[in-house]
Amino acid sequence: MTKEQLVQEAIKARKNTYSPYSKFGVGAALLMKDGQVIHGANIENASYPLSNCGERSALFHAYSLGYRKEDIVMMAITADTLNPVSPCGACRQVINELVPKETPILLSNLTGKIKETTIRELLPYSFDEIENHEH
Ligand SMILES: O=c1ccn([C@H]2C[C@H](O)[C@@H](CO)O2)c(=O)[nH]1
Ligand SMILES: [Zn+2]
């Protein structure tokens, strides 16, 4: 699957957004090593801070199916923005733990504009409890 195709999967995933408050839909798609594509969309709540972003929905979906970071080949994120959408700080922290450091992350918009990056670029000097913890 090409990068452009994974972005199209993120655009499909966005169709399931539940965002009546912000009316800002976000879709995410993960390409897995077994060829499966896992979708996620942002899901909001009347108690606004309980809303979940599209990026975290996709990752929690994949992990709930039993996938782990080493199974992830590529991640795409999309929204109806002028420039490719960029994940919020909370998602960066979650991506940092659940996605390998050098995995391509495709930031995109609905016109198919793509900015390729990694979590290492998006969250430098990250907090990693597992790697830093001393026993
Ligand atoms: O990268 C982002 C940024 C925002 N949102 C969601 C949160 C909220 O539902 C809506 C508006 O912020 O978009 C995401 O899903 N991902
Ligand atoms: Zn987020």
PDB file of C-alpha atoms and ligand atoms in Angstrom:
ATOM      1  CA  MET A   1       0.000   0.000   0.000  1.00  0.00           C
ATOM      2  CA  THR A   2       1.315   3.452  -0.967  1.00  0.00           C
ATOM      3  CA  LYS A   3       1.412   6.541   1.235  1.00  0.00           C
ATOM      4  CA  GLU A   4      -1.331   8.106  -0.871  1.00  0.00           C
ATOM      5  CA  GLN A   5      -3.518   5.030  -0.371  1.00  0.00           C
ATOM      6  CA  LEU A   6      -3.051   5.125   3.416  1.00  0.00           C
ATOM      7  CA  VAL A   7      -4.074   8.796   3.405  1.00  0.00           C
ATOM      8  CA  GLN A   8      -7.224   7.766   1.522  1.00  0.00           C
ATOM      9  CA  GLU A   9      -7.857   5.239   4.316  1.00  0.00           C
ATOM     10  CA  ALA A  10      -7.562   8.027   6.891  1.00  0.00           C
ATOM     11  CA  ILE A  11     -10.083  10.059   4.862  1.00  0.00           C
ATOM     12  CA  LYS A  12     -12.425   7.030   4.961  1.00  0.00           C
ATOM     13  CA  ALA A  13     -11.864   6.662   8.722  1.00  0.00           C
ATOM     14  CA  ARG A  14     -12.812  10.318   9.226  1.00  0.00           C
ATOM     15  CA  LYS A  15     -16.314   9.584   7.912  1.00  0.00           C
ATOM     16  CA  ASN A  16     -17.067   7.904  11.262  1.00  0.00           C
ATOM     17  CA  THR A  17     -16.179  10.989  13.307  1.00  0.00           C
ATOM     18  CA  TYR A  18     -18.565  11.840  16.156  1.00  0.00           C
ATOM     19  CA  SER A  19     -17.849  15.544  16.546  1.00  0.00           C
ATOM     20  CA  PRO A  20     -21.137  17.437  17.039  1.00  0.00           C
ATOM     21  CA  TYR A  21     -19.450  20.022  19.294  1.00  0.00           C
ATOM     22  CA  SER A  22     -16.388  21.093  17.325  1.00  0.00           C
ATOM     23  CA  LYS A  23     -17.678  19.893  13.927  1.00  0.00           C
ATOM     24  CA  PHE A  24     -14.011  19.172  13.211  1.00  0.00           C
ATOM     25  CA  GLY A  25     -13.622  15.611  11.989  1.00  0.00           C
ATOM     26  CA  VAL A  26     -10.283  13.840  12.214  1.00  0.00           C
ATOM     27  CA  GLY A  27      -9.439  10.443  10.718  1.00  0.00           C
ATOM     28  CA  ALA A  28      -6.435   8.216  11.253  1.00  0.00           C
ATOM     29  CA  ALA A  29      -5.291   4.982   9.660  1.00  0.00           C
ATOM     30  CA  LEU A  30      -2.567   2.519  10.635  1.00  0.00           C
ATOM     31  CA  LEU A  31      -1.009   0.144   8.123  1.00  0.00           C
ATOM     32  CA  MET A  32      -0.030  -3.074   9.902  1.00  0.00           C
ATOM     33  CA  LYS A  33       2.626  -5.621   8.883  1.00  0.00           C
ATOM     34  CA  ASP A  34      -0.038  -8.248   8.123  1.00  0.00           C
ATOM     35  CA  GLY A  35      -1.572  -5.831   5.576  1.00  0.00           C
ATOM     36  CA  GLN A  36      -4.549  -4.885   7.738  1.00  0.00           C
ATOM     37  CA  VAL A  37      -5.543  -1.214   7.976  1.00  0.00           C
ATOM     38  CA  ILE A  38      -6.863  -0.039  11.352  1.00  0.00           C
ATOM     39  CA  HIS A  39      -9.077   3.065  11.402  1.00  0.00           C
ATOM     40  CA  GLY A  40      -9.793   5.665  14.068  1.00  0.00           C
ATOM     41  CA  ALA A  41     -11.865   8.860  14.256  1.00  0.00           C
ATOM     42  CA  ASN A  42     -12.304  11.531  16.910  1.00  0.00           C
ATOM     43  CA  ILE A  43     -15.184  10.851  19.289  1.00  0.00           C
ATOM     44  CA  GLU A  44     -16.435  13.808  21.325  1.00  0.00           C
ATOM     45  CA  ASN A  45     -18.502  14.154  24.492  1.00  0.00           C
ATOM     46  CA  ALA A  46     -20.783  16.805  26.029  1.00  0.00           C
ATOM     47  CA  SER A  47     -18.130  16.928  28.743  1.00  0.00           C
ATOM     48  CA  TYR A  48     -15.586  18.229  26.222  1.00  0.00           C
ATOM     49  CA  PRO A  49     -12.292  17.055  27.784  1.00  0.00           C
ATOM     50  CA  LEU A  50     -13.497  13.453  27.612  1.00  0.00           C
ATOM     51  CA  SER A  51     -13.308  13.593  23.812  1.00  0.00           C
ATOM     52  CA  ASN A  52     -10.849  11.247  22.130  1.00  0.00           C
ATOM     53  CA  CYS A  53      -8.768  12.278  19.132  1.00  0.00           C
ATOM     54  CA  GLY A  54      -8.687  10.294  15.893  1.00  0.00           C
ATOM     55  CA  GLU A  55      -5.030   9.367  16.395  1.00  0.00           C
ATOM     56  CA  ARG A  56      -5.627   7.839  19.823  1.00  0.00           C
ATOM     57  CA  SER A  57      -8.818   6.103  18.635  1.00  0.00           C
ATOM     58  CA  ALA A  58      -6.826   4.327  15.901  1.00  0.00           C
ATOM     59  CA  LEU A  59      -3.984   3.331  18.230  1.00  0.00           C
ATOM     60  CA  PHE A  60      -6.290   2.104  21.004  1.00  0.00           C
ATOM     61  CA  HIS A  61      -8.276   0.196  18.382  1.00  0.00           C
ATOM     62  CA  ALA A  62      -5.104  -1.541  17.122  1.00  0.00           C
ATOM     63  CA  TYR A  63      -3.813  -2.345  20.620  1.00  0.00           C
ATOM     64  CA  SER A  64      -7.249  -3.649  21.637  1.00  0.00           C
ATOM     65  CA  LEU A  65      -7.030  -6.093  18.743  1.00  0.00           C
ATOM     66  CA  GLY A  66      -3.699  -7.319  20.135  1.00  0.00           C
ATOM     67  CA  TYR A  67      -1.324  -5.444  17.830  1.00  0.00           C
ATOM     68  CA  ARG A  68       1.802  -3.881  19.320  1.00  0.00           C
ATOM     69  CA  LYS A  69       4.200  -1.153  18.159  1.00  0.00           C
ATOM     70  CA  GLU A  70       6.399  -3.511  16.123  1.00  0.00           C
ATOM     71  CA  ASP A  71       3.348  -4.387  13.987  1.00  0.00           C
ATOM     72  CA  ILE A  72       2.899  -0.799  12.765  1.00  0.00           C
ATOM     73  CA  VAL A  73       4.329   0.089   9.330  1.00  0.00           C
ATOM     74  CA  MET A  74       2.902   3.572   8.755  1.00  0.00           C
ATOM     75  CA  MET A  75       0.365   6.000  10.241  1.00  0.00           C
ATOM     76  CA  ALA A  76      -1.769   8.581   8.399  1.00  0.00           C
ATOM     77  CA  ILE A  77      -3.774  11.413   9.957  1.00  0.00           C
ATOM     78  CA  THR A  78      -6.196  13.720   8.149  1.00  0.00           C
ATOM     79  CA  ALA A  79      -8.656  16.578   8.637  1.00  0.00           C
ATOM     80  CA  ASP A  80     -10.295  19.311   6.581  1.00  0.00           C
ATOM     81  CA  THR A  81      -7.461  21.803   6.989  1.00  0.00           C
ATOM     82  CA  LEU A  82      -5.556  24.061   4.603  1.00  0.00           C
ATOM     83  CA  ASN A  83      -2.242  22.512   5.594  1.00  0.00           C
ATOM     84  CA  PRO A  84      -1.747  18.899   6.730  1.00  0.00           C
ATOM     85  CA  VAL A  85      -3.215  18.438  10.231  1.00  0.00           C
ATOM     86  CA  SER A  86      -0.725  18.024  13.084  1.00  0.00           C
ATOM     87  CA  PRO A  87      -1.445  15.924  16.200  1.00  0.00           C
ATOM     88  CA  CYS A  88      -2.168  17.566  19.564  1.00  0.00           C
ATOM     89  CA  GLY A  89       0.266  17.302  22.460  1.00  0.00           C
ATOM     90  CA  ALA A  90      -1.680  14.518  24.194  1.00  0.00           C
ATOM     91  CA  CYS A  91      -1.608  12.399  21.041  1.00  0.00           C
ATOM     92  CA  ARG A  92       2.108  13.019  20.573  1.00  0.00           C
ATOM     93  CA  GLN A  93       2.763  11.569  24.029  1.00  0.00           C
ATOM     94  CA  VAL A  94       0.592   8.523  23.277  1.00  0.00           C
ATOM     95  CA  ILE A  95       2.101   8.024  19.794  1.00  0.00           C
ATOM     96  CA  ASN A  96       5.542   8.252  21.426  1.00  0.00           C
ATOM     97  CA  GLU A  97       4.802   5.192  23.530  1.00  0.00           C
ATOM     98  CA  LEU A  98       2.726   3.146  21.076  1.00  0.00           C
ATOM     99  CA  VAL A  99       4.462   3.756  17.711  1.00  0.00           C
ATOM    100  CA  PRO A 100       8.141   3.082  16.878  1.00  0.00           C
ATOM    101  CA  LYS A 101      10.393   6.165  16.863  1.00  0.00           C
ATOM    102  CA  GLU A 102      11.160   6.052  13.114  1.00  0.00           C
ATOM    103  CA  THR A 103       7.767   4.908  11.773  1.00  0.00           C
ATOM    104  CA  PRO A 104       6.590   7.227   8.961  1.00  0.00           C
ATOM    105  CA  ILE A 105       3.700   9.433  10.130  1.00  0.00           C
ATOM    106  CA  LEU A 106       1.799  11.071   7.256  1.00  0.00           C
ATOM    107  CA  LEU A 107       0.110  14.344   8.188  1.00  0.00           C
ATOM    108  CA  SER A 108      -2.451  15.206   5.524  1.00  0.00           C
ATOM    109  CA  ASN A 109      -5.573  17.070   4.525  1.00  0.00           C
ATOM    110  CA  LEU A 110      -8.582  16.176   2.372  1.00  0.00           C
ATOM    111  CA  THR A 111      -6.921  17.459  -0.805  1.00  0.00           C
ATOM    112  CA  GLY A 112      -4.213  14.847  -0.310  1.00  0.00           C
ATOM    113  CA  LYS A 113      -1.421  17.223   0.670  1.00  0.00           C
ATOM    114  CA  ILE A 114       1.077  15.138   2.696  1.00  0.00           C
ATOM    115  CA  LYS A 115       3.816  16.066   5.182  1.00  0.00           C
ATOM    116  CA  GLU A 116       5.841  13.015   6.209  1.00  0.00           C
ATOM    117  CA  THR A 117       7.377  13.025   9.677  1.00  0.00           C
ATOM    118  CA  THR A 118       8.158  10.789  12.682  1.00  0.00           C
ATOM    119  CA  ILE A 119       7.302  10.965  16.374  1.00  0.00           C
ATOM    120  CA  ARG A 120      10.981  11.679  17.026  1.00  0.00           C
ATOM    121  CA  GLU A 121      10.511  14.936  15.082  1.00  0.00           C
ATOM    122  CA  LEU A 122       7.066  15.679  16.532  1.00  0.00           C
ATOM    123  CA  LEU A 123       8.078  15.089  20.167  1.00  0.00           C
ATOM    124  CA  PRO A 124      11.794  15.631  20.785  1.00  0.00           C
ATOM    125  CA  TYR A 125      13.195  15.048  24.307  1.00  0.00           C
ATOM    126  CA  SER A 126      10.220  12.810  25.088  1.00  0.00           C
ATOM    127  CA  PHE A 127       9.315  11.289  28.433  1.00  0.00           C
ATOM    128  CA  ASP A 128       9.655   7.490  28.192  1.00  0.00           C
ATOM    129  CA  GLU A 129       9.037   5.808  31.530  1.00  0.00           C
ATOM    130  CA  ILE A 130       9.810   2.259  30.328  1.00  0.00           C
ATOM    131  CA  GLU A 131      13.195   3.178  28.819  1.00  0.00           C
ATOM    132  CA  ASN A 132      14.305   5.442  31.677  1.00  0.00           C
ATOM    133  CA  HIS A 133      13.046   3.607  34.725  1.00  0.00           C
ATOM    134  CA  GLU A 134      15.766   2.273  37.053  1.00  0.00           C
ATOM    135  CA  HIS A 135      15.004  -0.827  39.077  1.00  0.00           C
TER     136      HIS A 135
HETATM  137  O1  LIG B   1      -4.819  16.238  15.866  1.00  0.00           O
HETATM  138  C1  LIG B   1      -5.988  16.354  16.262  1.00  0.00           C
HETATM  139  C2  LIG B   1      -6.519  17.579  16.673  1.00  0.00           C
HETATM  140  C3  LIG B   1      -7.817  17.615  17.120  1.00  0.00           C
HETATM  141  N1  LIG B   1      -8.567  16.475  17.148  1.00  0.00           N
HETATM  142  C4  LIG B   1      -9.964  16.521  17.565  1.00  0.00           C
HETATM  143  C5  LIG B   1     -10.245  16.815  19.001  1.00  0.00           C
HETATM  144  C6  LIG B   1     -11.635  17.402  18.914  1.00  0.00           C
HETATM  145  O2  LIG B   1     -12.594  16.363  18.799  1.00  0.00           O
HETATM  146  C7  LIG B   1     -11.620  18.148  17.603  1.00  0.00           C
HETATM  147  C8  LIG B   1     -11.381  19.639  17.726  1.00  0.00           C
HETATM  148  O3  LIG B   1     -10.221  19.886  18.440  1.00  0.00           O
HETATM  149  O4  LIG B   1     -10.607  17.554  16.826  1.00  0.00           O
HETATM  150  C9  LIG B   1      -8.067  15.272  16.728  1.00  0.00           C
HETATM  151  O5  LIG B   1      -8.764  14.255  16.713  1.00  0.00           O
HETATM  152  N2  LIG B   1      -6.774  15.244  16.327  1.00  0.00           N
HETATM  153 ZN    ZN B   2      -4.933  14.538  19.914  1.00  0.00          ZN
END
